[in-house]
């Protein structure tokens, strides 16, 4: 293997003697070697071997302003001059909660947590408390964090899931409690008929229907026309809570998330990643009477780092920029992303490669597939993983860094020049594979 990543390989070897697996998240233990970084600026990152990349991973999403945005650096500096954490109230909590309330349609009330997985757990508990029902209805291929209760039918194999009409709940981890599966009903996404049928049979036991409103964890699949609105109608008809997991779409697709773009307001929504601009912060937002169940309604909730000043300082700076000028910056970023998607499609057509590019602009994913349309996770199971690996490796060699599942994220710092440079790399790689 090339000497290009020599230092990263050496560091991984050393790390493996102390850190389990040598990395802080198994998702990062990827080909060709987990890269070790030490600096970056704007849309670019530099690894320990001195290679520079256009960064389309953005730390798996959070870095919405780009690396070392001056407003974020200043916010951190100011926060560092004060106590890092109080475990008590402070003004930034109010400021950021009010800001989110103004930006996000469903946010009658807001609660702060630290990770996306944790925010989802709170939302599920609230939904169960509100309805007095046990079951979660989720969709295949959608990811809602790594906890036992929802790590079900995320990236299961096609033959494990059973027929679409009789989808089986598939566990995703050894060590996961088996009875978690009893509380989850998995369904193929974008199939309203199946949702109607299951809700007619078991709807009186379903606490919530949870989904990524744009399926980014399985390759950037969009909801079919009218689907989100119809799901809300079905959920409400059966007395279930609708939860949008906007941990990727939130503060990325638009300042108000996917719910503002599609005009469909869920009862609860979870946010993470971009909301903190890179700091660990997540949010549950939604209807007042559901969130207020934590205060006098018997729902237990805690967290040492909830609402910590450092993360909220980062969020305040980030959200101010995203909200400015009617959300112009995110609009432009999504437009730039769509130009990049179009350019990639054109390169694939030019080079005679069957490749789909799916997403909404500021987040999208590549698929090497003979399929012409992707509607649910089952459709992406036919993707050619080896071709994707070759493509991502070729891009990495040319200084374009994307996620191992073929996902690309754009930040406000990505420029038209980045897009042009990326398209030249994509063209060269597609010509070679
Ligand atoms: C849609 C969605 N929900 C939940 C999570 C879990 O968030 P975290 O990794 O911060 O726990 C993720 C993470 O990628 C996600 O994409």
CSV table of C-alpha atoms and ligand atoms in Angstrom, one decimal:
chain,number,residue,atom,x,y,z
A,1,UNK,CA,0.0,0.0,0.0
A,2,UNK,CA,1.2,3.5,-0.8
A,3,UNK,CA,3.5,5.4,1.6
A,4,UNK,CA,0.9,8.2,1.5
A,5,UNK,CA,-0.6,7.1,4.9
A,6,UNK,CA,2.5,5.8,6.6
A,7,UNK,CA,2.1,8.0,9.7
A,8,UNK,CA,-1.5,7.1,10.1
A,9,UNK,CA,-0.6,3.4,9.9
A,10,UNK,CA,2.1,3.8,12.6
A,11,UNK,CA,-0.3,5.7,14.8
A,12,UNK,CA,-3.0,3.1,14.4
A,13,UNK,CA,-0.5,0.4,15.5
A,14,UNK,CA,0.5,2.4,18.6
A,15,UNK,CA,-3.2,3.3,19.4
A,16,UNK,CA,-4.2,-0.4,19.1
A,17,UNK,CA,-2.0,-1.1,22.2
A,18,UNK,CA,-4.1,1.1,24.4
A,19,UNK,CA,-7.4,2.1,22.7
A,20,UNK,CA,-9.8,-0.7,22.0
A,21,UNK,CA,-9.6,-1.4,18.2
A,22,UNK,CA,-7.3,1.6,17.9
A,23,UNK,CA,-10.2,4.0,17.1
A,24,UNK,CA,-12.9,5.8,19.1
A,25,UNK,CA,-15.8,4.5,17.0
A,26,UNK,CA,-15.9,1.2,15.0
A,27,UNK,CA,-17.5,3.2,12.2
A,28,UNK,CA,-14.2,4.9,11.7
A,29,UNK,CA,-12.1,1.7,11.4
A,30,UNK,CA,-12.2,1.9,7.6
A,31,UNK,CA,-10.2,1.2,4.4
A,32,UNK,CA,-7.4,2.1,3.6
A,33,UNK,CA,-6.5,3.0,7.2
A,34,UNK,CA,-8.2,5.2,9.7
A,35,UNK,CA,-6.7,8.6,9.0
A,36,UNK,CA,-5.2,10.6,11.8
A,37,UNK,CA,-5.7,14.3,11.4
A,38,UNK,CA,-4.1,17.2,13.1
A,39,UNK,CA,-5.4,20.4,11.5
A,40,UNK,CA,-7.8,21.9,9.0
A,41,UNK,CA,-9.3,25.1,7.8
A,42,UNK,CA,-12.7,25.8,6.1
A,43,UNK,CA,-13.5,22.9,3.8
A,44,UNK,CA,-10.0,21.3,4.1
A,45,UNK,CA,-8.3,18.9,6.5
A,46,UNK,CA,-4.7,17.9,6.9
A,47,UNK,CA,-3.7,14.5,8.0
A,48,UNK,CA,-0.6,13.5,10.0
A,49,UNK,CA,1.2,12.6,6.8
A,50,UNK,CA,0.8,16.1,5.5
A,51,UNK,CA,-1.9,15.2,2.9
A,52,UNK,CA,-4.6,17.8,2.5
A,53,UNK,CA,-8.2,16.8,1.6
A,54,UNK,CA,-11.4,18.5,0.6
A,55,UNK,CA,-13.4,17.3,3.6
A,56,UNK,CA,-16.8,15.9,2.7
A,57,UNK,CA,-17.1,13.9,5.9
A,58,UNK,CA,-17.4,16.9,8.2
A,59,UNK,CA,-16.9,14.6,11.2
A,60,UNK,CA,-20.0,12.6,9.9
A,61,UNK,CA,-22.1,15.8,9.7
A,62,UNK,CA,-21.6,18.3,12.5
A,63,UNK,CA,-19.1,20.7,10.9
A,64,UNK,CA,-21.8,22.7,9.1
A,65,UNK,CA,-19.8,26.0,9.2
A,66,UNK,CA,-16.5,24.4,8.1
A,67,UNK,CA,-13.4,23.9,10.2
A,68,UNK,CA,-12.2,26.7,12.5
A,69,UNK,CA,-14.9,29.2,11.5
A,70,UNK,CA,-13.9,32.5,13.2
A,71,UNK,CA,-17.3,32.9,14.9
A,72,UNK,CA,-17.0,29.5,16.4
A,73,UNK,CA,-13.4,29.9,17.5
A,74,UNK,CA,-14.4,33.2,19.2
A,75,UNK,CA,-17.4,31.6,20.9
A,76,UNK,CA,-15.1,28.8,22.3
A,77,UNK,CA,-12.6,31.3,23.5
A,78,UNK,CA,-15.2,33.3,25.3
A,79,UNK,CA,-16.7,30.1,26.8
A,80,UNK,CA,-13.3,29.0,28.0
A,81,UNK,CA,-12.8,32.2,30.0
A,82,UNK,CA,-15.8,31.2,32.1
A,83,UNK,CA,-16.6,28.0,34.1
A,84,UNK,CA,-16.8,25.2,31.6
A,85,UNK,CA,-19.9,23.7,33.3
A,86,UNK,CA,-22.2,24.7,36.1
A,87,UNK,CA,-24.7,21.8,36.3
A,88,UNK,CA,-27.1,24.7,36.8
A,89,UNK,CA,-28.9,27.3,34.8
A,90,UNK,CA,-27.4,30.0,32.6
A,91,UNK,CA,-28.5,32.4,30.0
A,92,UNK,CA,-27.2,30.6,26.9
A,93,UNK,CA,-29.8,27.8,27.5
A,94,UNK,CA,-32.6,30.3,27.1
A,95,UNK,CA,-31.0,32.0,24.1
A,96,UNK,CA,-30.4,28.8,22.2
A,97,UNK,CA,-33.8,27.3,23.1
A,98,UNK,CA,-35.5,30.5,21.9
A,99,UNK,CA,-33.4,30.5,18.7
A,100,UNK,CA,-34.4,26.9,18.0
A,101,UNK,CA,-38.1,27.7,18.8
A,102,UNK,CA,-37.9,30.5,16.2
A,103,UNK,CA,-36.3,28.3,13.5
A,104,UNK,CA,-38.0,24.9,13.9
A,105,UNK,CA,-41.7,24.5,13.2
A,106,UNK,CA,-42.4,21.7,15.8
A,107,UNK,CA,-40.4,23.3,18.6
A,108,UNK,CA,-43.0,24.5,21.1
A,109,UNK,CA,-40.5,23.3,23.7
A,110,UNK,CA,-36.9,22.2,23.6
A,111,UNK,CA,-34.7,19.9,25.7
A,112,UNK,CA,-30.9,19.6,25.5
A,113,UNK,CA,-29.0,16.4,25.5
A,114,UNK,CA,-25.5,15.5,24.4
A,115,UNK,CA,-25.6,12.8,21.6
A,116,UNK,CA,-28.0,11.9,19.0
A,117,UNK,CA,-28.5,8.4,20.3
A,118,UNK,CA,-29.5,10.0,23.7
A,119,UNK,CA,-31.9,12.4,22.2
A,120,UNK,CA,-33.7,9.6,20.4
A,121,UNK,CA,-34.0,7.7,23.7
A,122,UNK,CA,-35.7,10.7,25.3
A,123,UNK,CA,-38.1,11.1,22.4
A,124,UNK,CA,-39.1,7.4,22.6
A,125,UNK,CA,-39.7,7.6,26.3
A,126,UNK,CA,-41.8,10.7,25.9
A,127,UNK,CA,-43.8,9.1,23.2
A,128,UNK,CA,-44.4,6.0,25.3
A,129,UNK,CA,-45.4,8.1,28.3
A,130,UNK,CA,-47.7,10.3,26.3
A,131,UNK,CA,-49.6,7.4,24.7
A,132,UNK,CA,-49.2,4.7,27.4
A,133,UNK,CA,-48.2,2.3,24.7
A,134,UNK,CA,-45.2,0.1,24.2
A,135,UNK,CA,-44.4,-0.3,20.5
A,136,UNK,CA,-42.1,1.7,18.2
A,137,UNK,CA,-42.7,1.6,14.5
A,138,UNK,CA,-39.5,2.2,12.6
A,139,UNK,CA,-38.3,1.8,9.0
A,140,UNK,CA,-35.7,-0.5,7.5
A,141,UNK,CA,-32.4,1.2,6.9
A,142,UNK,CA,-33.1,4.1,9.2
A,143,UNK,CA,-30.6,4.7,11.9
A,144,UNK,CA,-31.6,6.2,15.3
A,145,UNK,CA,-28.4,5.6,17.3
A,146,UNK,CA,-26.7,2.6,18.7
A,147,UNK,CA,-28.9,1.8,21.8
A,148,UNK,CA,-30.6,-1.6,22.2
A,149,UNK,CA,-34.2,-0.3,21.8
A,150,UNK,CA,-33.8,1.0,18.2
A,151,UNK,CA,-30.7,-0.6,16.7
A,152,UNK,CA,-33.0,-2.9,14.7
A,153,UNK,CA,-33.2,-3.6,11.0
A,154,UNK,CA,-30.7,-0.8,10.2
A,155,UNK,CA,-28.3,-2.5,7.8
A,156,UNK,CA,-29.7,-6.0,7.9
A,157,UNK,CA,-29.1,-8.4,5.0
A,158,UNK,CA,-31.9,-8.8,2.5
A,159,UNK,CA,-32.6,-12.4,3.4
A,160,UNK,CA,-32.7,-11.7,7.1
A,161,UNK,CA,-35.6,-9.2,6.8
A,162,UNK,CA,-38.2,-11.5,5.3
A,163,UNK,CA,-40.8,-10.5,2.8
A,164,UNK,CA,-41.8,-6.8,2.6
A,165,UNK,CA,-45.3,-7.7,3.7
A,166,UNK,CA,-44.0,-9.6,6.7
A,167,UNK,CA,-40.8,-7.7,7.6
A,168,UNK,CA,-38.9,-9.2,10.5
A,169,UNK,CA,-37.1,-7.2,13.2
A,170,UNK,CA,-33.4,-7.9,12.8
A,171,UNK,CA,-31.0,-7.2,15.7
A,172,UNK,CA,-27.8,-5.3,14.7
A,173,UNK,CA,-25.4,-6.2,17.6
A,174,UNK,CA,-24.4,-9.1,19.6
A,175,UNK,CA,-25.0,-8.3,23.3
A,176,UNK,CA,-28.2,-6.5,22.4
A,177,UNK,CA,-31.1,-7.5,24.7
A,178,UNK,CA,-33.3,-9.9,22.7
A,179,UNK,CA,-36.6,-8.5,24.0
A,180,UNK,CA,-35.8,-5.1,22.4
A,181,UNK,CA,-37.1,-6.7,19.2
A,182,UNK,CA,-40.5,-7.4,20.7
A,183,UNK,CA,-41.1,-3.7,21.0
A,184,UNK,CA,-40.1,-2.7,17.5
A,185,UNK,CA,-42.2,-3.1,14.3
A,186,UNK,CA,-39.9,-2.6,11.3
A,187,UNK,CA,-41.4,-1.7,7.9
A,188,UNK,CA,-40.0,-0.9,4.4
A,189,UNK,CA,-40.0,2.9,3.9
A,190,UNK,CA,-42.1,4.7,1.3
A,191,UNK,CA,-44.8,1.9,1.5
A,192,UNK,CA,-47.9,3.6,2.8
A,193,UNK,CA,-50.0,0.5,2.1
A,194,UNK,CA,-47.9,-1.5,4.5
A,195,UNK,CA,-48.1,1.2,7.2
A,196,UNK,CA,-51.8,1.4,6.8
A,197,UNK,CA,-52.1,-2.4,7.2
A,198,UNK,CA,-49.9,-2.7,10.2
A,199,UNK,CA,-51.5,0.2,12.0
A,200,UNK,CA,-54.9,-1.2,11.3
A,201,UNK,CA,-53.8,-4.4,13.0
A,202,UNK,CA,-51.6,-3.1,15.9
A,203,UNK,CA,-52.0,0.7,15.9
A,204,UNK,CA,-53.6,0.7,19.3
A,205,UNK,CA,-50.2,-0.6,20.7
A,206,UNK,CA,-48.0,1.8,18.7
A,207,UNK,CA,-46.5,4.7,20.7
A,208,UNK,CA,-44.7,6.3,17.9
A,209,UNK,CA,-43.7,6.2,14.2
A,210,UNK,CA,-40.1,7.3,13.9
A,211,UNK,CA,-38.1,8.0,10.7
A,212,UNK,CA,-35.4,10.0,9.1
A,213,UNK,CA,-37.5,12.3,6.9
A,214,UNK,CA,-34.9,12.0,4.2
A,215,UNK,CA,-33.1,8.6,4.5
A,216,UNK,CA,-29.5,9.7,4.7
A,217,UNK,CA,-28.2,6.6,6.6
A,218,UNK,CA,-29.0,4.3,3.7
A,219,UNK,CA,-27.8,6.4,0.8
A,220,UNK,CA,-29.8,9.6,0.6
A,221,UNK,CA,-33.3,8.4,-0.4
A,222,UNK,CA,-36.1,10.9,-0.5
A,223,UNK,CA,-39.7,10.4,0.7
A,224,UNK,CA,-42.1,9.9,-2.2
A,225,UNK,CA,-44.5,12.7,-3.0
A,226,UNK,CA,-46.9,13.3,-0.1
A,227,UNK,CA,-45.5,10.4,1.9
A,228,UNK,CA,-44.5,12.3,5.0
A,229,UNK,CA,-47.9,14.0,5.3
A,230,UNK,CA,-49.7,10.7,4.8
A,231,UNK,CA,-47.6,9.0,7.5
A,232,UNK,CA,-48.5,11.8,9.9
A,233,UNK,CA,-52.2,11.4,9.1
A,234,UNK,CA,-52.0,7.6,9.7
A,235,UNK,CA,-50.0,7.9,12.9
A,236,UNK,CA,-52.5,10.5,14.3
A,237,UNK,CA,-55.5,8.6,13.2
A,238,UNK,CA,-54.3,5.7,15.4
A,239,UNK,CA,-53.2,8.0,18.3
A,240,UNK,CA,-49.5,7.5,17.7
A,241,UNK,CA,-46.8,10.2,18.0
A,242,UNK,CA,-44.8,11.1,14.9
A,243,UNK,CA,-41.1,11.6,15.4
A,244,UNK,CA,-38.8,13.0,12.8
A,245,UNK,CA,-35.2,12.1,13.5
A,246,UNK,CA,-33.6,15.2,12.0
A,247,UNK,CA,-30.1,14.5,13.3
A,248,UNK,CA,-28.8,14.7,9.8
A,249,UNK,CA,-31.4,16.9,8.0
A,250,UNK,CA,-31.7,19.4,10.9
A,251,UNK,CA,-29.8,22.7,10.4
A,252,UNK,CA,-28.4,21.3,7.2
A,253,UNK,CA,-31.3,20.8,4.7
A,254,UNK,CA,-32.7,24.2,5.8
A,255,UNK,CA,-32.6,26.3,9.0
A,256,UNK,CA,-35.9,24.6,10.0
A,257,UNK,CA,-34.9,21.1,8.9
A,258,UNK,CA,-36.8,18.8,6.6
A,259,UNK,CA,-40.1,19.5,8.4
A,260,UNK,CA,-39.9,23.1,7.2
A,261,UNK,CA,-39.0,22.1,3.6
A,262,UNK,CA,-41.8,19.5,3.3
A,263,UNK,CA,-44.3,21.5,5.4
A,264,UNK,CA,-45.0,18.5,7.6
A,265,UNK,CA,-44.7,19.2,11.3
A,266,UNK,CA,-44.0,16.1,13.5
A,267,UNK,CA,-45.0,15.9,17.2
A,268,UNK,CA,-41.4,15.5,18.2
A,269,UNK,CA,-38.1,15.9,16.4
A,270,UNK,CA,-34.5,15.0,17.4
A,271,UNK,CA,-31.5,17.1,16.3
A,272,UNK,CA,-27.8,16.6,16.8
A,273,UNK,CA,-24.7,16.9,14.6
A,274,UNK,CA,-25.0,20.4,12.9
A,275,UNK,CA,-26.9,22.1,15.8
A,276,UNK,CA,-23.6,22.3,17.8
A,277,UNK,CA,-21.4,23.2,14.8
A,278,UNK,CA,-19.0,20.5,16.0
A,279,UNK,CA,-19.6,20.6,19.7
A,280,UNK,CA,-21.4,17.6,21.4
A,281,UNK,CA,-25.0,18.8,21.6
A,282,UNK,CA,-28.4,17.2,20.7
A,283,UNK,CA,-31.9,18.4,21.1
A,284,UNK,CA,-35.4,17.0,21.4
A,285,UNK,CA,-38.0,19.5,20.2
A,286,UNK,CA,-41.7,19.2,20.0
A,287,UNK,CA,-45.2,19.7,21.4
A,288,UNK,CA,-45.3,21.4,24.7
A,289,UNK,CA,-47.6,18.9,26.4
A,290,UNK,CA,-45.3,16.0,25.5
A,291,UNK,CA,-42.0,17.7,26.5
A,292,UNK,CA,-43.5,19.0,29.7
A,293,UNK,CA,-44.1,15.4,30.8
A,294,UNK,CA,-40.6,15.5,32.1
A,295,UNK,CA,-41.7,18.1,34.7
A,296,UNK,CA,-44.6,16.8,36.8
A,297,UNK,CA,-45.7,14.2,34.2
A,298,UNK,CA,-43.6,11.4,35.7
A,299,UNK,CA,-41.0,11.1,32.9
A,300,UNK,CA,-37.6,10.7,34.3
A,301,UNK,CA,-34.7,12.4,32.4
A,302,UNK,CA,-31.2,13.5,33.3
A,303,UNK,CA,-27.7,14.2,32.0
A,304,UNK,CA,-24.6,15.8,33.7
A,305,UNK,CA,-23.7,17.6,30.5
A,306,UNK,CA,-27.2,18.7,29.4
A,307,UNK,CA,-27.1,22.3,28.4
A,308,UNK,CA,-23.4,22.7,29.1
A,309,UNK,CA,-22.1,26.2,28.3
A,310,UNK,CA,-19.4,25.2,25.9
A,311,UNK,CA,-21.7,23.3,23.5
A,312,UNK,CA,-24.4,26.0,23.8
A,313,UNK,CA,-21.9,28.7,23.0
A,314,UNK,CA,-21.0,26.8,19.9
A,315,UNK,CA,-24.7,26.3,19.1
A,316,UNK,CA,-25.5,30.0,19.6
A,317,UNK,CA,-22.7,31.1,17.2
A,318,UNK,CA,-23.7,28.4,14.6
A,319,UNK,CA,-27.4,29.0,14.7
A,320,UNK,CA,-27.0,32.8,14.4
A,321,UNK,CA,-25.1,32.3,11.1
A,322,UNK,CA,-27.6,29.7,9.8
A,323,UNK,CA,-30.6,31.9,10.6
A,324,UNK,CA,-29.1,35.1,9.2
A,325,UNK,CA,-30.6,36.6,6.0
A,326,UNK,CA,-33.5,34.2,5.8
A,327,UNK,CA,-31.2,31.1,5.8
A,328,UNK,CA,-29.3,32.3,2.7
A,329,UNK,CA,-26.1,30.5,3.6
A,330,UNK,CA,-27.7,27.0,3.8
A,331,UNK,CA,-29.7,27.7,0.7
A,332,UNK,CA,-26.5,28.4,-1.2
A,333,UNK,CA,-24.7,25.4,0.3
A,334,UNK,CA,-27.5,23.1,-0.8
A,335,UNK,CA,-27.5,24.7,-4.3
A,336,UNK,CA,-23.7,24.2,-4.5
A,337,UNK,CA,-24.2,20.5,-3.3
A,338,UNK,CA,-26.8,20.0,-6.0
A,339,UNK,CA,-24.4,21.3,-8.6
A,340,UNK,CA,-21.8,18.9,-7.4
A,341,UNK,CA,-24.4,16.0,-7.6
A,342,UNK,CA,-25.3,17.0,-11.1
A,343,UNK,CA,-21.6,17.2,-12.1
A,344,UNK,CA,-21.1,13.7,-10.7
A,345,UNK,CA,-24.0,12.3,-12.6
A,346,UNK,CA,-22.7,14.0,-15.8
A,347,UNK,CA,-19.3,12.5,-15.2
A,348,UNK,CA,-20.8,9.0,-14.7
A,349,UNK,CA,-22.8,9.4,-18.0
A,350,UNK,CA,-19.7,10.5,-19.8
A,351,UNK,CA,-17.7,7.6,-18.6
A,352,UNK,CA,-20.4,5.0,-19.1
A,353,UNK,CA,-20.6,4.1,-15.4
A,354,UNK,CA,-23.9,3.2,-13.8
A,355,UNK,CA,-24.0,5.4,-10.8
A,356,UNK,CA,-26.8,7.1,-8.9
A,357,UNK,CA,-26.3,10.3,-6.8
A,358,UNK,CA,-29.0,10.7,-4.2
A,359,UNK,CA,-29.6,13.4,-1.7
A,360,UNK,CA,-30.7,17.0,-1.2
A,361,UNK,CA,-27.5,18.9,-1.9
A,362,UNK,CA,-25.7,19.6,1.4
A,363,UNK,CA,-25.8,15.8,2.0
A,364,UNK,CA,-25.9,13.1,-0.7
A,365,UNK,CA,-24.5,9.6,-1.5
A,366,UNK,CA,-23.2,7.6,-4.4
A,367,UNK,CA,-24.5,4.3,-5.5
A,368,UNK,CA,-23.0,1.9,-8.0
A,369,UNK,CA,-26.0,0.0,-9.1
A,370,UNK,CA,-28.0,-1.1,-12.1
A,371,UNK,CA,-31.2,0.1,-10.4
A,372,UNK,CA,-32.6,3.3,-11.7
A,373,UNK,CA,-34.6,4.4,-8.7
A,374,UNK,CA,-34.1,4.0,-5.0
A,375,UNK,CA,-37.2,4.0,-2.8
A,376,UNK,CA,-36.2,2.1,0.4
A,377,UNK,CA,-33.3,0.4,2.1
A,378,UNK,CA,-34.0,-2.9,0.3
A,379,UNK,CA,-33.2,-1.2,-3.0
A,380,UNK,CA,-29.7,-0.2,-1.9
A,381,UNK,CA,-28.9,-3.8,-0.9
A,382,UNK,CA,-28.1,-4.4,-4.6
A,383,UNK,CA,-25.3,-1.7,-4.6
A,384,UNK,CA,-21.9,-2.8,-5.8
A,385,UNK,CA,-19.8,-2.3,-2.6
A,386,UNK,CA,-16.5,-3.1,-4.3
A,387,UNK,CA,-16.9,-0.4,-7.0
A,388,UNK,CA,-17.8,2.1,-4.3
A,389,UNK,CA,-14.7,1.2,-2.3
A,390,UNK,CA,-12.5,1.6,-5.5
A,391,UNK,CA,-14.1,5.0,-6.2
A,392,UNK,CA,-13.7,6.3,-2.6
A,393,UNK,CA,-10.1,5.1,-2.6
A,394,UNK,CA,-9.4,6.8,-5.9
A,395,UNK,CA,-10.9,10.0,-4.6
A,396,UNK,CA,-8.9,9.8,-1.4
A,397,UNK,CA,-5.7,9.5,-3.4
A,398,UNK,CA,-6.8,12.6,-5.2
A,399,UNK,CA,-7.5,14.6,-2.1
A,400,UNK,CA,-11.2,14.1,-1.8
A,401,UNK,CA,-12.3,12.7,1.5
A,402,UNK,CA,-15.9,11.2,1.8
A,403,UNK,CA,-17.5,8.8,4.2
A,404,UNK,CA,-17.0,5.1,3.7
A,405,UNK,CA,-20.6,4.5,2.8
A,406,UNK,CA,-20.3,7.0,-0.1
A,407,UNK,CA,-21.9,9.9,1.7
A,408,UNK,CA,-20.8,13.4,1.1
A,409,UNK,CA,-21.6,16.4,3.4
A,410,UNK,CA,-21.0,20.0,2.3
A,411,UNK,CA,-20.4,22.9,4.7
A,412,UNK,CA,-20.9,26.6,4.3
A,413,UNK,CA,-17.1,26.8,3.7
A,414,UNK,CA,-17.1,24.6,0.6
A,415,UNK,CA,-16.6,26.8,-2.5
A,416,UNK,CA,-17.2,26.6,-6.2
A,417,UNK,CA,-13.5,25.9,-6.6
A,418,UNK,CA,-13.9,22.9,-4.3
A,419,UNK,CA,-16.7,21.6,-6.4
A,420,UNK,CA,-14.6,22.0,-9.6
A,421,UNK,CA,-11.6,20.3,-8.1
A,422,UNK,CA,-13.9,17.4,-6.8
A,423,UNK,CA,-15.5,17.0,-10.2
A,424,UNK,CA,-12.1,16.7,-11.9
A,425,UNK,CA,-11.2,14.0,-9.4
A,426,UNK,CA,-14.5,12.2,-9.9
A,427,UNK,CA,-14.0,12.2,-13.6
A,428,UNK,CA,-10.5,10.8,-13.4
A,429,UNK,CA,-11.6,8.1,-10.9
A,430,UNK,CA,-14.7,7.0,-13.0
A,431,UNK,CA,-12.5,6.8,-16.1
A,432,UNK,CA,-10.2,4.4,-14.2
A,433,UNK,CA,-12.7,2.0,-12.7
B,1,LIG,C1,-30.5,10.0,11.9
B,1,LIG,C2,-29.6,9.7,13.1
B,1,LIG,N1,-30.1,9.5,14.3
B,1,LIG,C3,-29.3,9.3,15.4
B,1,LIG,C4,-27.9,9.2,15.3
B,1,LIG,C5,-27.1,9.0,16.5
B,1,LIG,O1,-26.4,10.1,16.8
B,1,LIG,P1,-25.0,10.0,17.7
B,1,LIG,O2,-24.0,9.3,16.9
B,1,LIG,O3,-24.7,11.5,18.0
B,1,LIG,O4,-25.4,9.2,18.9
B,1,LIG,C6,-27.3,9.4,14.1
B,1,LIG,C7,-25.9,9.4,13.9
B,1,LIG,O5,-25.3,9.3,12.8
B,1,LIG,C8,-28.2,9.7,12.9
B,1,LIG,O6,-27.6,9.9,11.7
